mmCIF file of C-alpha atoms in Angstrom:
data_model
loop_
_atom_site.group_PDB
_atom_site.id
_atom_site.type_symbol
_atom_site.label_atom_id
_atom_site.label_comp_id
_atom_site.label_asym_id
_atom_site.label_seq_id
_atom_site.Cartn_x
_atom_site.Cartn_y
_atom_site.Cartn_z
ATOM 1 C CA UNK Q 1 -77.368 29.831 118.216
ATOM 2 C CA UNK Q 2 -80.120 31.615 120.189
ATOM 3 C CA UNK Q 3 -82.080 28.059 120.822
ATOM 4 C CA UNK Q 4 -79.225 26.188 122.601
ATOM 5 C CA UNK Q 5 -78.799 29.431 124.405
ATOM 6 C CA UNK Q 6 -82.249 29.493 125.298
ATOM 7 C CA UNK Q 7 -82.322 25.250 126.331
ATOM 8 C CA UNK Q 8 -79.349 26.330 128.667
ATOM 9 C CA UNK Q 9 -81.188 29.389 130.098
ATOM 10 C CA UNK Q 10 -84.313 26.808 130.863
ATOM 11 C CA UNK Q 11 -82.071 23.728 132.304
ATOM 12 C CA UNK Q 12 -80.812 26.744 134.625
ATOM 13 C CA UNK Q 13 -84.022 28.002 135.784
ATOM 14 C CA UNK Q 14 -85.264 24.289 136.249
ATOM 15 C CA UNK Q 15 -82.013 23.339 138.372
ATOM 16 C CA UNK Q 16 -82.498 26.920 140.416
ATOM 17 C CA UNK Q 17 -85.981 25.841 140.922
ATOM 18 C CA UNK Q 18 -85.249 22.344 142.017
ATOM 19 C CA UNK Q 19 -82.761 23.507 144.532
ATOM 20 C CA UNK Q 20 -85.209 25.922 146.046
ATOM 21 C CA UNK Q 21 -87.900 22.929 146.690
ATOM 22 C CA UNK Q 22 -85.747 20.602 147.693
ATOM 23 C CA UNK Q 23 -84.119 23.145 150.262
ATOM 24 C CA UNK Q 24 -87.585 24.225 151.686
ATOM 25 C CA UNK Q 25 -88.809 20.444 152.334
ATOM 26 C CA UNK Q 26 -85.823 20.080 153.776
ATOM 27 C CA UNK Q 27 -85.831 22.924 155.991
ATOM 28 C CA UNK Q 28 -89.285 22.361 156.646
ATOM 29 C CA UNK Q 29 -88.368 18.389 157.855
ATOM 30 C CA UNK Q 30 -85.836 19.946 160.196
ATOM 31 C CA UNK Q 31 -87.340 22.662 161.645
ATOM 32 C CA UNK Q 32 -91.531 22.221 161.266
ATOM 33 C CA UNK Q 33 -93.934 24.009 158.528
ATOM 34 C CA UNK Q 34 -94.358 27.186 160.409
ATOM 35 C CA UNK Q 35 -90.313 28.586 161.594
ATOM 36 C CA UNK Q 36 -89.153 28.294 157.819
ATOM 37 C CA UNK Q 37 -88.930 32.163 156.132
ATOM 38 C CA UNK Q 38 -87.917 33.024 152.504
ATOM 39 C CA UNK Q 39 -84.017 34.142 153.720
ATOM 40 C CA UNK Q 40 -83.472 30.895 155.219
ATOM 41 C CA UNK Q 41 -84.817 29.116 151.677
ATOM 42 C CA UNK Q 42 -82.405 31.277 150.029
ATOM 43 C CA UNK Q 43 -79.662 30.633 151.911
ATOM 44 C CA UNK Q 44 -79.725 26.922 151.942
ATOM 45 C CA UNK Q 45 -80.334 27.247 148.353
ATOM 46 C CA UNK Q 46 -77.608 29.478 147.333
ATOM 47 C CA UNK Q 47 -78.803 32.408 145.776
ATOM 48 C CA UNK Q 48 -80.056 35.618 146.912
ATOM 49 C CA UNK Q 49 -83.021 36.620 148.252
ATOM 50 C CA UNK Q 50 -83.958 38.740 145.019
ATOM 51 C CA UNK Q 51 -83.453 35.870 143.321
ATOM 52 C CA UNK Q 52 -85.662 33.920 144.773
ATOM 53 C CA UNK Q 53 -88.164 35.932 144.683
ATOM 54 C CA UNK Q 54 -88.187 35.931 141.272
ATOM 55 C CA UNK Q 55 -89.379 31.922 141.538
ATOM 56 C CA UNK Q 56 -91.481 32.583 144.085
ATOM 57 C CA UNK Q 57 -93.572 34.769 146.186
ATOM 58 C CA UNK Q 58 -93.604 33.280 149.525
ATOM 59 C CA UNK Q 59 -93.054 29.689 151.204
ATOM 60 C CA UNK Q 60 -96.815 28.930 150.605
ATOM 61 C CA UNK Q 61 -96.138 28.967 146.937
ATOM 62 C CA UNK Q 62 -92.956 26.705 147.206
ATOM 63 C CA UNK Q 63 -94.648 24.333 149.595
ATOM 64 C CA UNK Q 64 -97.353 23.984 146.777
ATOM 65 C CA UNK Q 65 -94.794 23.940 143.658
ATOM 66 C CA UNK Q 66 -93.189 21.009 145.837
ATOM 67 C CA UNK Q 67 -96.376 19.171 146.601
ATOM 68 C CA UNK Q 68 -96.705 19.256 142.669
ATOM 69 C CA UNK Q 69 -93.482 17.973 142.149
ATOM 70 C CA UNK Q 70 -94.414 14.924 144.422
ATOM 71 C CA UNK Q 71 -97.448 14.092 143.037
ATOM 72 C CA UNK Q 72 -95.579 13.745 139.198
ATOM 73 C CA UNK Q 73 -92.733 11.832 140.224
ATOM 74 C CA UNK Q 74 -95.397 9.421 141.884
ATOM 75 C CA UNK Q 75 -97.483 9.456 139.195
ATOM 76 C CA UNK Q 76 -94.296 8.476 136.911
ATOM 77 C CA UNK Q 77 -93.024 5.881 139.169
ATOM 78 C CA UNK Q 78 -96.397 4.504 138.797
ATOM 79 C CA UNK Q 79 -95.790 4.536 134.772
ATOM 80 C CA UNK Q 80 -92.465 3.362 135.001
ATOM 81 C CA UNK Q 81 -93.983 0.577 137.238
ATOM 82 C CA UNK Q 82 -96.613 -0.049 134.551
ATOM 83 C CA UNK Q 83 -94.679 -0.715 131.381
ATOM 84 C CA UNK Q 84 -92.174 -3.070 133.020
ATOM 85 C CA UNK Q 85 -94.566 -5.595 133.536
ATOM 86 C CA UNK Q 86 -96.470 -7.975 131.137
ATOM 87 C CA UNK Q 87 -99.733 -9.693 131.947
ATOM 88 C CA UNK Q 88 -102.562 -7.390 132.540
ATOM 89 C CA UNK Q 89 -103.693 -8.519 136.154
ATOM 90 C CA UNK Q 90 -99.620 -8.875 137.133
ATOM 91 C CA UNK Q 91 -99.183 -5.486 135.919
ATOM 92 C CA UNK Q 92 -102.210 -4.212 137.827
ATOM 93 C CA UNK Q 93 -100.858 -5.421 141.022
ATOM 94 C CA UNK Q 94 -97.346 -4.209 140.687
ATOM 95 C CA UNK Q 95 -98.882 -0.768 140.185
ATOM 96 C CA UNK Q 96 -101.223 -1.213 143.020
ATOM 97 C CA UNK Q 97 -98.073 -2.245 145.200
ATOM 98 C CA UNK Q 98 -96.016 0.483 143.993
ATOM 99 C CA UNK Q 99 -98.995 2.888 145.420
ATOM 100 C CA UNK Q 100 -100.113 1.529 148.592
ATOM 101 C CA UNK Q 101 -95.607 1.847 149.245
ATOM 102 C CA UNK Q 102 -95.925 5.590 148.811
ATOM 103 C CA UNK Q 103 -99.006 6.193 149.989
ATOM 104 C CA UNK Q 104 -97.343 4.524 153.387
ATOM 105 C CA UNK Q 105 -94.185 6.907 152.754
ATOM 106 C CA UNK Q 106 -95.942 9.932 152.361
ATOM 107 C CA UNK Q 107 -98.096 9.671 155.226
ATOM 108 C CA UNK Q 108 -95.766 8.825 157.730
ATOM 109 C CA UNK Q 109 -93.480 10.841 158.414
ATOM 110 C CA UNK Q 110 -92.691 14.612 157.240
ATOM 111 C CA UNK Q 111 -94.199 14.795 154.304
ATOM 112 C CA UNK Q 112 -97.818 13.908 155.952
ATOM 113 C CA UNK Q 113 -97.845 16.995 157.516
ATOM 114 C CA UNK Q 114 -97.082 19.150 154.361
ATOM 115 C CA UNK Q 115 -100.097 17.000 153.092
ATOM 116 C CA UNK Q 116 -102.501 17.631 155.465
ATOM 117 C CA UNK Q 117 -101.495 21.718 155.437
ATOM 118 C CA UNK Q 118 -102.145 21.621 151.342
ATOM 119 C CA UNK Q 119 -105.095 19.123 151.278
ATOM 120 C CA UNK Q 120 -107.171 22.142 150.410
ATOM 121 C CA UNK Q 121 -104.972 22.506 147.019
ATOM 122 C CA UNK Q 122 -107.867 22.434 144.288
ATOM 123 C CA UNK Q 123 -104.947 21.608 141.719
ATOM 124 C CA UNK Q 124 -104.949 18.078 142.681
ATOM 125 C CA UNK Q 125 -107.940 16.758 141.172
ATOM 126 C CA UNK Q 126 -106.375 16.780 137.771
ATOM 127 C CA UNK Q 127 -103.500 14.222 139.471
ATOM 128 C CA UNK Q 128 -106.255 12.663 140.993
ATOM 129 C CA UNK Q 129 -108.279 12.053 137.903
ATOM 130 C CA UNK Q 130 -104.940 10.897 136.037
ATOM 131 C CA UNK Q 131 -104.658 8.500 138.956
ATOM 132 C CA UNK Q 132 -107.997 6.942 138.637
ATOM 133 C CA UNK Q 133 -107.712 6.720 134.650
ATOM 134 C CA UNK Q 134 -104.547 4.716 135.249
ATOM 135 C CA UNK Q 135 -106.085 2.310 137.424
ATOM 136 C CA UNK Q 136 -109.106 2.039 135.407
ATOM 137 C CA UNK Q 137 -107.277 1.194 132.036
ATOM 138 C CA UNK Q 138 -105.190 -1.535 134.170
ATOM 139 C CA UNK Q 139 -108.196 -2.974 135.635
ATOM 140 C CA UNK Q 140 -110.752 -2.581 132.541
ATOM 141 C CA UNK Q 141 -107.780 -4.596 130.837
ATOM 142 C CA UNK Q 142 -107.439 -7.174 133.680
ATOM 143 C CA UNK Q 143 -110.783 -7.706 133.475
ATOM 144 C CA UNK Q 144 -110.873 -8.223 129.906
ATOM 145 C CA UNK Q 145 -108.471 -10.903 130.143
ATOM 146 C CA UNK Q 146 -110.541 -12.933 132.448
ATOM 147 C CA UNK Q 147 -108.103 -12.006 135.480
ATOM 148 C CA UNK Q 148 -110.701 -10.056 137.169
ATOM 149 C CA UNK Q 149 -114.203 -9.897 137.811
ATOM 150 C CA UNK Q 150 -115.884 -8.275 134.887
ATOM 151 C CA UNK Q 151 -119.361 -7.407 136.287
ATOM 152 C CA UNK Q 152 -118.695 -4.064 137.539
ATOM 153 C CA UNK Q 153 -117.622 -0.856 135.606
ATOM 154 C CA UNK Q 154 -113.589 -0.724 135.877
ATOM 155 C CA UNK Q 155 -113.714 2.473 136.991
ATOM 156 C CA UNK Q 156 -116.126 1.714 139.846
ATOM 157 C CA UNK Q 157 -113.228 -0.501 140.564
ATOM 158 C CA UNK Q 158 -110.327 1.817 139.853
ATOM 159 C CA UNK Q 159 -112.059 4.017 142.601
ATOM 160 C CA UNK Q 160 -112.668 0.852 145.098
ATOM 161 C CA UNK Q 161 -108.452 0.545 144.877
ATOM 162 C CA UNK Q 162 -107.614 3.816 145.443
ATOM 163 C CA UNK Q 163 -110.025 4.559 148.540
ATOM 164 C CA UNK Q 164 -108.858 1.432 150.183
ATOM 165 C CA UNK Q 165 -105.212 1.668 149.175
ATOM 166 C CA UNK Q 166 -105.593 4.949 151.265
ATOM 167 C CA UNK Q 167 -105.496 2.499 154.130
ATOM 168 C CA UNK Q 168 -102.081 2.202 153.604
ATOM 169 C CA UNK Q 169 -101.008 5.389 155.131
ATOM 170 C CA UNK Q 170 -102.312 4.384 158.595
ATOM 171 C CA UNK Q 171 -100.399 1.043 158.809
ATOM 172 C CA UNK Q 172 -97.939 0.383 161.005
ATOM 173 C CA UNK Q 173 -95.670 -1.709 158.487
ATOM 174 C CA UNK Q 174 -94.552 -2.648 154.885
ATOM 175 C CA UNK Q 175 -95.882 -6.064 155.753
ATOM 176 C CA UNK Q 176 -99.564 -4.271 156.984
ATOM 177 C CA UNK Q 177 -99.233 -2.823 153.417
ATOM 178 C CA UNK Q 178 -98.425 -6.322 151.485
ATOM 179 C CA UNK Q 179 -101.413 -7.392 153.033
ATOM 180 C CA UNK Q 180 -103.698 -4.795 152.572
ATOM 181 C CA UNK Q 181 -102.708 -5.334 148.479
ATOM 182 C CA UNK Q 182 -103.403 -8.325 148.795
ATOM 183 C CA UNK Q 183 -107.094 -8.068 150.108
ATOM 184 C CA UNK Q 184 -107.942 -5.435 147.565
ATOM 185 C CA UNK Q 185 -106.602 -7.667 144.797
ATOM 186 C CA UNK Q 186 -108.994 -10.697 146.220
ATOM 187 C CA UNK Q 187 -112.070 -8.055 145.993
ATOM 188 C CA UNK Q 188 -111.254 -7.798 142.376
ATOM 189 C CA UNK Q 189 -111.179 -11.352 141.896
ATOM 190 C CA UNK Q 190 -113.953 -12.951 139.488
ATOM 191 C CA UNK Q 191 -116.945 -13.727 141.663
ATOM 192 C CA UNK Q 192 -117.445 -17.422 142.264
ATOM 193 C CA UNK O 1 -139.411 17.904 193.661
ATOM 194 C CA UNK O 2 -136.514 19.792 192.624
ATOM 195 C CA UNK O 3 -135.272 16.546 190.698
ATOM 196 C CA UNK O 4 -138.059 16.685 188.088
ATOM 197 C CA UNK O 5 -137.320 20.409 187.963
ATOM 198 C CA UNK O 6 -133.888 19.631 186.615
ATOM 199 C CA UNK O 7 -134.871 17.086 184.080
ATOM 200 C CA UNK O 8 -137.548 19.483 182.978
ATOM 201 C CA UNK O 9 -135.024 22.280 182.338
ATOM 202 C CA UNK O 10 -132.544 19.973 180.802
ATOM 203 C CA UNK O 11 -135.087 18.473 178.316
ATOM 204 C CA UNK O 12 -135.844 22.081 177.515
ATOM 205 C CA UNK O 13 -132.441 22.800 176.728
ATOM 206 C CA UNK O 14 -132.161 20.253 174.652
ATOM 207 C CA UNK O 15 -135.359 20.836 172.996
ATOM 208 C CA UNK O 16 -133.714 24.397 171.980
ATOM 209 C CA UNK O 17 -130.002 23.212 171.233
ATOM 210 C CA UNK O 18 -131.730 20.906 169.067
ATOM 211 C CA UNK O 19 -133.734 23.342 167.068
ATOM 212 C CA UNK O 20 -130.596 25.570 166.538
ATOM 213 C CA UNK O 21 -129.149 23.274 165.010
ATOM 214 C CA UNK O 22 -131.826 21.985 162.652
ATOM 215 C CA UNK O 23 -132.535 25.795 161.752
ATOM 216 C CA UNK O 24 -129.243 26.569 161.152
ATOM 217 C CA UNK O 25 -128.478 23.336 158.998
ATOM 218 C CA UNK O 26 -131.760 24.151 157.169
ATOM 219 C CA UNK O 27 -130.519 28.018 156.475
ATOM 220 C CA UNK O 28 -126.631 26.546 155.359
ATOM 221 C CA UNK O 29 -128.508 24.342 153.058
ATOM 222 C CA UNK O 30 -130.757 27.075 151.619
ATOM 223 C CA UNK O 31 -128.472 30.215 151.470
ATOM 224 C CA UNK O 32 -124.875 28.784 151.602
ATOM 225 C CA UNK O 33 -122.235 28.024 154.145
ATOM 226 C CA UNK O 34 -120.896 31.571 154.251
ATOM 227 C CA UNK O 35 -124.045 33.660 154.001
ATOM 228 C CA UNK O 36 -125.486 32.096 157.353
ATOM 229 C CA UNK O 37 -125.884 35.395 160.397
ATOM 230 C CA UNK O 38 -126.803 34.024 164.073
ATOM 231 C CA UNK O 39 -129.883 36.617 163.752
ATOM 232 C CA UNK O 40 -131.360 34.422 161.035
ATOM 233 C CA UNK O 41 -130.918 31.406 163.631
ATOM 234 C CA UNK O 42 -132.048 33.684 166.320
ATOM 235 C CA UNK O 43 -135.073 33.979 164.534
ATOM 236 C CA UNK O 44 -136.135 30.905 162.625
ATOM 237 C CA UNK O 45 -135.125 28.811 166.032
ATOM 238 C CA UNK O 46 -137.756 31.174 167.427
ATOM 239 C CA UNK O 47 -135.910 32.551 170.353
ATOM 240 C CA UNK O 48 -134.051 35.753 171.085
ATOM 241 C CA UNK O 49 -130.425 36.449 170.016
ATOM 242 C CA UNK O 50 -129.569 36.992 173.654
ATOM 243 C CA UNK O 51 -130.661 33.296 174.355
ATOM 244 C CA UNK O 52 -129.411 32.123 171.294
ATOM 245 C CA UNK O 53 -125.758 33.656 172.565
ATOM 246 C CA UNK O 54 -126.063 31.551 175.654
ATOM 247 C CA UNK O 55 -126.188 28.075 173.405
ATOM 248 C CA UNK O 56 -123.539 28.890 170.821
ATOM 249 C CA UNK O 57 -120.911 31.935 170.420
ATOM 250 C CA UNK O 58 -120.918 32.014 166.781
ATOM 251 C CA UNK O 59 -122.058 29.893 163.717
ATOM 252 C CA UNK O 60 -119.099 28.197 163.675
ATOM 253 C CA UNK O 61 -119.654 26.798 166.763
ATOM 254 C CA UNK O 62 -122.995 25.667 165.745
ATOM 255 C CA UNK O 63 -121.480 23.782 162.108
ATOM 256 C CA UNK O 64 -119.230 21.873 164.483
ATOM 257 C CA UNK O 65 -122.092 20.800 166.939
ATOM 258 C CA UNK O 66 -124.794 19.849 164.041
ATOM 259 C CA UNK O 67 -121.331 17.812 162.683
ATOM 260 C CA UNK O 68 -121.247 15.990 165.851
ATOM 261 C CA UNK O 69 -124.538 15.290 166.410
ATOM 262 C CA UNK O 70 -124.938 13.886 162.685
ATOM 263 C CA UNK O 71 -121.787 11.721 163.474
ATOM 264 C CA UNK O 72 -123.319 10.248 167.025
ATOM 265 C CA UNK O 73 -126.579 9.474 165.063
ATOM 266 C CA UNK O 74 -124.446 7.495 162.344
ATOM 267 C CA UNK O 75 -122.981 5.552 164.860
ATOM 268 C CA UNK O 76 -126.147 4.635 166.738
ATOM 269 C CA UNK O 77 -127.696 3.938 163.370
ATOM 270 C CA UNK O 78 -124.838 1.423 162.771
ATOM 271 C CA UNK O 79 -125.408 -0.062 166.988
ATOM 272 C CA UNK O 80 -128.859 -0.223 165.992
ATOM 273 C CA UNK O 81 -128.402 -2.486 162.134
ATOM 274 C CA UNK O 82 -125.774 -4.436 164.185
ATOM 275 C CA UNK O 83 -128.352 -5.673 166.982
ATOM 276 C CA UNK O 84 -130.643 -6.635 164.545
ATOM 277 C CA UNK O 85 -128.892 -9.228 162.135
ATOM 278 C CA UNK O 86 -127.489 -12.573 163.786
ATOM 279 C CA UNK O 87 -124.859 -14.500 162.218
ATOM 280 C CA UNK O 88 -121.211 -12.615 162.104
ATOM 281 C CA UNK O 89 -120.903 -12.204 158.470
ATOM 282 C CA UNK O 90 -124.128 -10.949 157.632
ATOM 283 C CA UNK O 91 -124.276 -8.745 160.616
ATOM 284 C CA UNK O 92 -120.824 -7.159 159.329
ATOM 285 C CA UNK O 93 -122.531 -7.171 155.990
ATOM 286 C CA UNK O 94 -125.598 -4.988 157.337
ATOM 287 C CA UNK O 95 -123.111 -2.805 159.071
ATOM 288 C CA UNK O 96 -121.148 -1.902 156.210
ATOM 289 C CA UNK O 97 -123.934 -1.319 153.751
ATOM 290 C CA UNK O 98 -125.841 0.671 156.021
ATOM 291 C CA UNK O 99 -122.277 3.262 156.645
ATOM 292 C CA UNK O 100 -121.764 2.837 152.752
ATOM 293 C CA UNK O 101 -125.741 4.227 152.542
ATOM 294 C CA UNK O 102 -124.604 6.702 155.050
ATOM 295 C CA UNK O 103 -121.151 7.913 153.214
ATOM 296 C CA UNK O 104 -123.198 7.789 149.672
ATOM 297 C CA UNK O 105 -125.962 10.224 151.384
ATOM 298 C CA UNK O 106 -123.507 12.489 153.393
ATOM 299 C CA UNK O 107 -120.971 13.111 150.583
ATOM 300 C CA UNK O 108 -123.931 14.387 148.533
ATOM 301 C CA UNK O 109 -125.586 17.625 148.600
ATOM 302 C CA UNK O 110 -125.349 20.083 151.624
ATOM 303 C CA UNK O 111 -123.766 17.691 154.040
ATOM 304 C CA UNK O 112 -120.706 17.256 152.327
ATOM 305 C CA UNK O 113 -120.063 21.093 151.855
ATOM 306 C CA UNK O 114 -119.731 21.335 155.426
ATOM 307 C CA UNK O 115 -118.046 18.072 155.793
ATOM 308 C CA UNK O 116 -115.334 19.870 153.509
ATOM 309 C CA UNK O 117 -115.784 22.750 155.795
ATOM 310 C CA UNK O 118 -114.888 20.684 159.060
ATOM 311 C CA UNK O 119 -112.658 18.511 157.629
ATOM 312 C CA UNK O 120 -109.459 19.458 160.051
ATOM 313 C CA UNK O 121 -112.160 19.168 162.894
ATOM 314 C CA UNK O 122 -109.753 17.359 165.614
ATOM 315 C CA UNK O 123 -112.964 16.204 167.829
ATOM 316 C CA UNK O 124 -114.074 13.613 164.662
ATOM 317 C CA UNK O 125 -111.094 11.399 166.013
ATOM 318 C CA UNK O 126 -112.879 9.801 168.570
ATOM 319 C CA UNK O 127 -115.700 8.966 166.828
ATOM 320 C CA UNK O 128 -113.460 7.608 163.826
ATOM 321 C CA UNK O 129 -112.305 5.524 166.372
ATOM 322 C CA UNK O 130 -115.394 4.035 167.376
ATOM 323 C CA UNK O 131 -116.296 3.097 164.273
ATOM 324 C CA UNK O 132 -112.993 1.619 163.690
ATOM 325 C CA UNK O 133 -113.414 -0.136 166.784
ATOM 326 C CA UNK O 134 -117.135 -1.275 165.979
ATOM 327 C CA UNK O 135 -116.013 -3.145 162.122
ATOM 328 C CA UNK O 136 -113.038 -4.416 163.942
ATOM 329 C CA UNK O 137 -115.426 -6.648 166.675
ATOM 330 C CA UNK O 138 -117.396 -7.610 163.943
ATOM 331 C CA UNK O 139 -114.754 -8.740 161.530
ATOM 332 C CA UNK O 140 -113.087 -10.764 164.674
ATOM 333 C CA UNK O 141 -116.555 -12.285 165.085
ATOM 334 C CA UNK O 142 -116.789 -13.739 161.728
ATOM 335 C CA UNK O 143 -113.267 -14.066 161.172
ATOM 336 C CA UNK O 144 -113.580 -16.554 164.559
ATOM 337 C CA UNK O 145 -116.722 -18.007 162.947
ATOM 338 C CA UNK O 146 -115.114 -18.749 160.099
ATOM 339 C CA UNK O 147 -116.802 -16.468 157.436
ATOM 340 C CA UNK O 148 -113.700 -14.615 156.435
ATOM 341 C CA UNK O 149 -110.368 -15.058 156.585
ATOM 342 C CA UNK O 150 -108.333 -15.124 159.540
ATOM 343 C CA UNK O 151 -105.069 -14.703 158.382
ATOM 344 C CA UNK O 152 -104.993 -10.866 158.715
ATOM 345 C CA UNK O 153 -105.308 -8.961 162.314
ATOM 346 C CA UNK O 154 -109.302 -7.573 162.185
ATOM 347 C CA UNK O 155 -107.850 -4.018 162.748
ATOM 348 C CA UNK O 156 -105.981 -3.804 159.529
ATOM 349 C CA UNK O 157 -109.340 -5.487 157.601
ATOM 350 C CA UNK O 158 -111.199 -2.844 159.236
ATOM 351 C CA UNK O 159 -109.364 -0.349 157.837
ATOM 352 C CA UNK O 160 -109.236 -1.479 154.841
ATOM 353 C CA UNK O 161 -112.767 -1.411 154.864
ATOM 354 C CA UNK O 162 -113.495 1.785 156.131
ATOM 355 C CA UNK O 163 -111.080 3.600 153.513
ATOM 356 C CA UNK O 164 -112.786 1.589 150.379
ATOM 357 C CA UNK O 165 -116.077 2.532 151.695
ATOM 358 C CA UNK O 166 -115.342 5.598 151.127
ATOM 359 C CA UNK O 167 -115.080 5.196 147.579
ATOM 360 C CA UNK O 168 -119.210 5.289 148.152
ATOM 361 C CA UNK O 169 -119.045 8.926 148.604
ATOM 362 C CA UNK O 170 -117.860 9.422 144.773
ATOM 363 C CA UNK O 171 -120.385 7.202 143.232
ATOM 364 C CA UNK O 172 -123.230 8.000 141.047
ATOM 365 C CA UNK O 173 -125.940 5.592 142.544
ATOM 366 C CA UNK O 174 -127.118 3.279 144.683
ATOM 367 C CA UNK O 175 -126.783 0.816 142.671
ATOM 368 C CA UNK O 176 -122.996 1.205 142.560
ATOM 369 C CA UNK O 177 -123.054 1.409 146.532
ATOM 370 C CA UNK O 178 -124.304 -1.928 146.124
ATOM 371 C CA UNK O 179 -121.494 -3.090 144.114
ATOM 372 C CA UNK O 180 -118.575 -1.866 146.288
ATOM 373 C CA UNK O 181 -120.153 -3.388 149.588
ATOM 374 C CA UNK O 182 -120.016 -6.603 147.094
ATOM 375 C CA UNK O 183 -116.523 -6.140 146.434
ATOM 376 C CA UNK O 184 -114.971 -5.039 149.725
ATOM 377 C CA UNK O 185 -116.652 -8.265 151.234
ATOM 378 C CA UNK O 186 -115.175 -9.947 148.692
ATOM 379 C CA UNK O 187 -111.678 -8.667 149.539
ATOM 380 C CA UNK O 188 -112.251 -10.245 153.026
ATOM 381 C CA UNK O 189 -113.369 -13.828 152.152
ATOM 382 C CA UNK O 190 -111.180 -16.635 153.261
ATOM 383 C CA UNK O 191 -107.672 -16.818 151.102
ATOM 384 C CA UNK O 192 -108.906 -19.773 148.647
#
């Protein structure tokens, strides 16, 4: 049965893979972006150097590949998020909550500085623009059901959010961050 | 009078600093960031590429003066719209329709290619600062005066308006610059 042979060759690769990210971030929390080298990664991750260099070609490339991984477990939390809500302007806010929280995460902390080293990475735009289109379909439907104001284009909105939900990763606290949702959310409000 | 002397020599210098970095702004906007040579400055500055050497070492040097300068005129631009308006709120409203104006004009075209360029440019912290400091008065103005609400500290609705203003960068028009200010000033009306 070449095909289940195959699906257990990928599931393999994909938990070899996992284990060789997750054991360069966390080298990299330990011991700062710069000291970690490909013989430490593949110690930590259990496999031999040969092996691992059949994943990847240097830590660069992992720190990227990791970065990556980030950005689509965010971006599914954020779905998850979405479908377990009902009303449209509810359901916008939970998702707008759920961001400005890892926004805050991210930035403090390690993982801010692996940002700022990749924030060159060209590959995130198409996250980005999945980001925005999210927001946008929330708000356009928020809007339509009179929860939100409906004079301006939703994605002139969606963008509004996400620039000021950036805030987030400058605050000092997750009660900063409750508050900063909540002022975005009253800028969306109907005008009266 | 050696005192006049001085003043006379600095004004000169000036006068030249000045003019290196309008010619060399001029030549990244014409032939590219990259293709830039200080013997092109040298030249369309008018002076000599030994004098030019005592100003600046290399181009680099001169991107990350012209980025300062631009940056110190913002913020007197902003001094300048906040003397002129009265009342708290519509002197914070000035303020952050003229930097949305600014944003809009600087992410587009030639500026924002060196922006980009800059962007881990550790000197622009102090001058983030100021402006952070600058929205923060005038929220606590008309947060005191009752314009907008005052159950959020002035720092954290600062930055919540300095991160959505930079949505303005990414918009098509003016018109849409318009629309955020309207929003974001929204976001900071009293809690109803």
């Amino acid at each position: 049965m070449p095909k289940l042979w195959n699906e257990t060759i990928q599931a393999h690769r994909s938990q070899v893979r996992d284990a060789i990210l997750d054991t360069t971030a966390a080298l990299v929390f330990e011991r700062g972006l710069r000291s970690v080298t490909m013989a430490q990664i593949a110690e930590g991750a259990g496999i031999g150097r040969a092996t691992l260099y059949k994943y990847f070609s240097d830590v660069d490339a992992i720190l990227h590949a990791w970065h990556h991984r980030q950005i689509a477990d965010h971006l599914a939390q954020l779905g998850v998020v979405r479908e377990q809500v009902g009303e449209p302007g509810a359901r916008l806010e939970a998702v707008l909550a759920a961001y400005a929280r890892i926004v805050h995460k991210t930035r403090h902390g390690h993982e801010s500085d692996i940002g700022r080293f990749l924030h060159r990475d060209e590959h995130l735009a198409e996250p980005q623009r999945q980001l925005h289109e999210l927001i946008t379909g929330l708000v356009a439907d928020a809007a339509q059901a009179g929860e939100l104001r409906g004079d301006i284009p939703p994605g002139e909105l969606a963008a509004y959010c996400l620039h000021a939900l950036d805030a987030a990763g400058a605050l000092p606290s997750q009660a900063a961050v409750g508050r900063l949702v909540t002022v975005i959310l009253s800028g969306l409000r109907p005008a009266s």
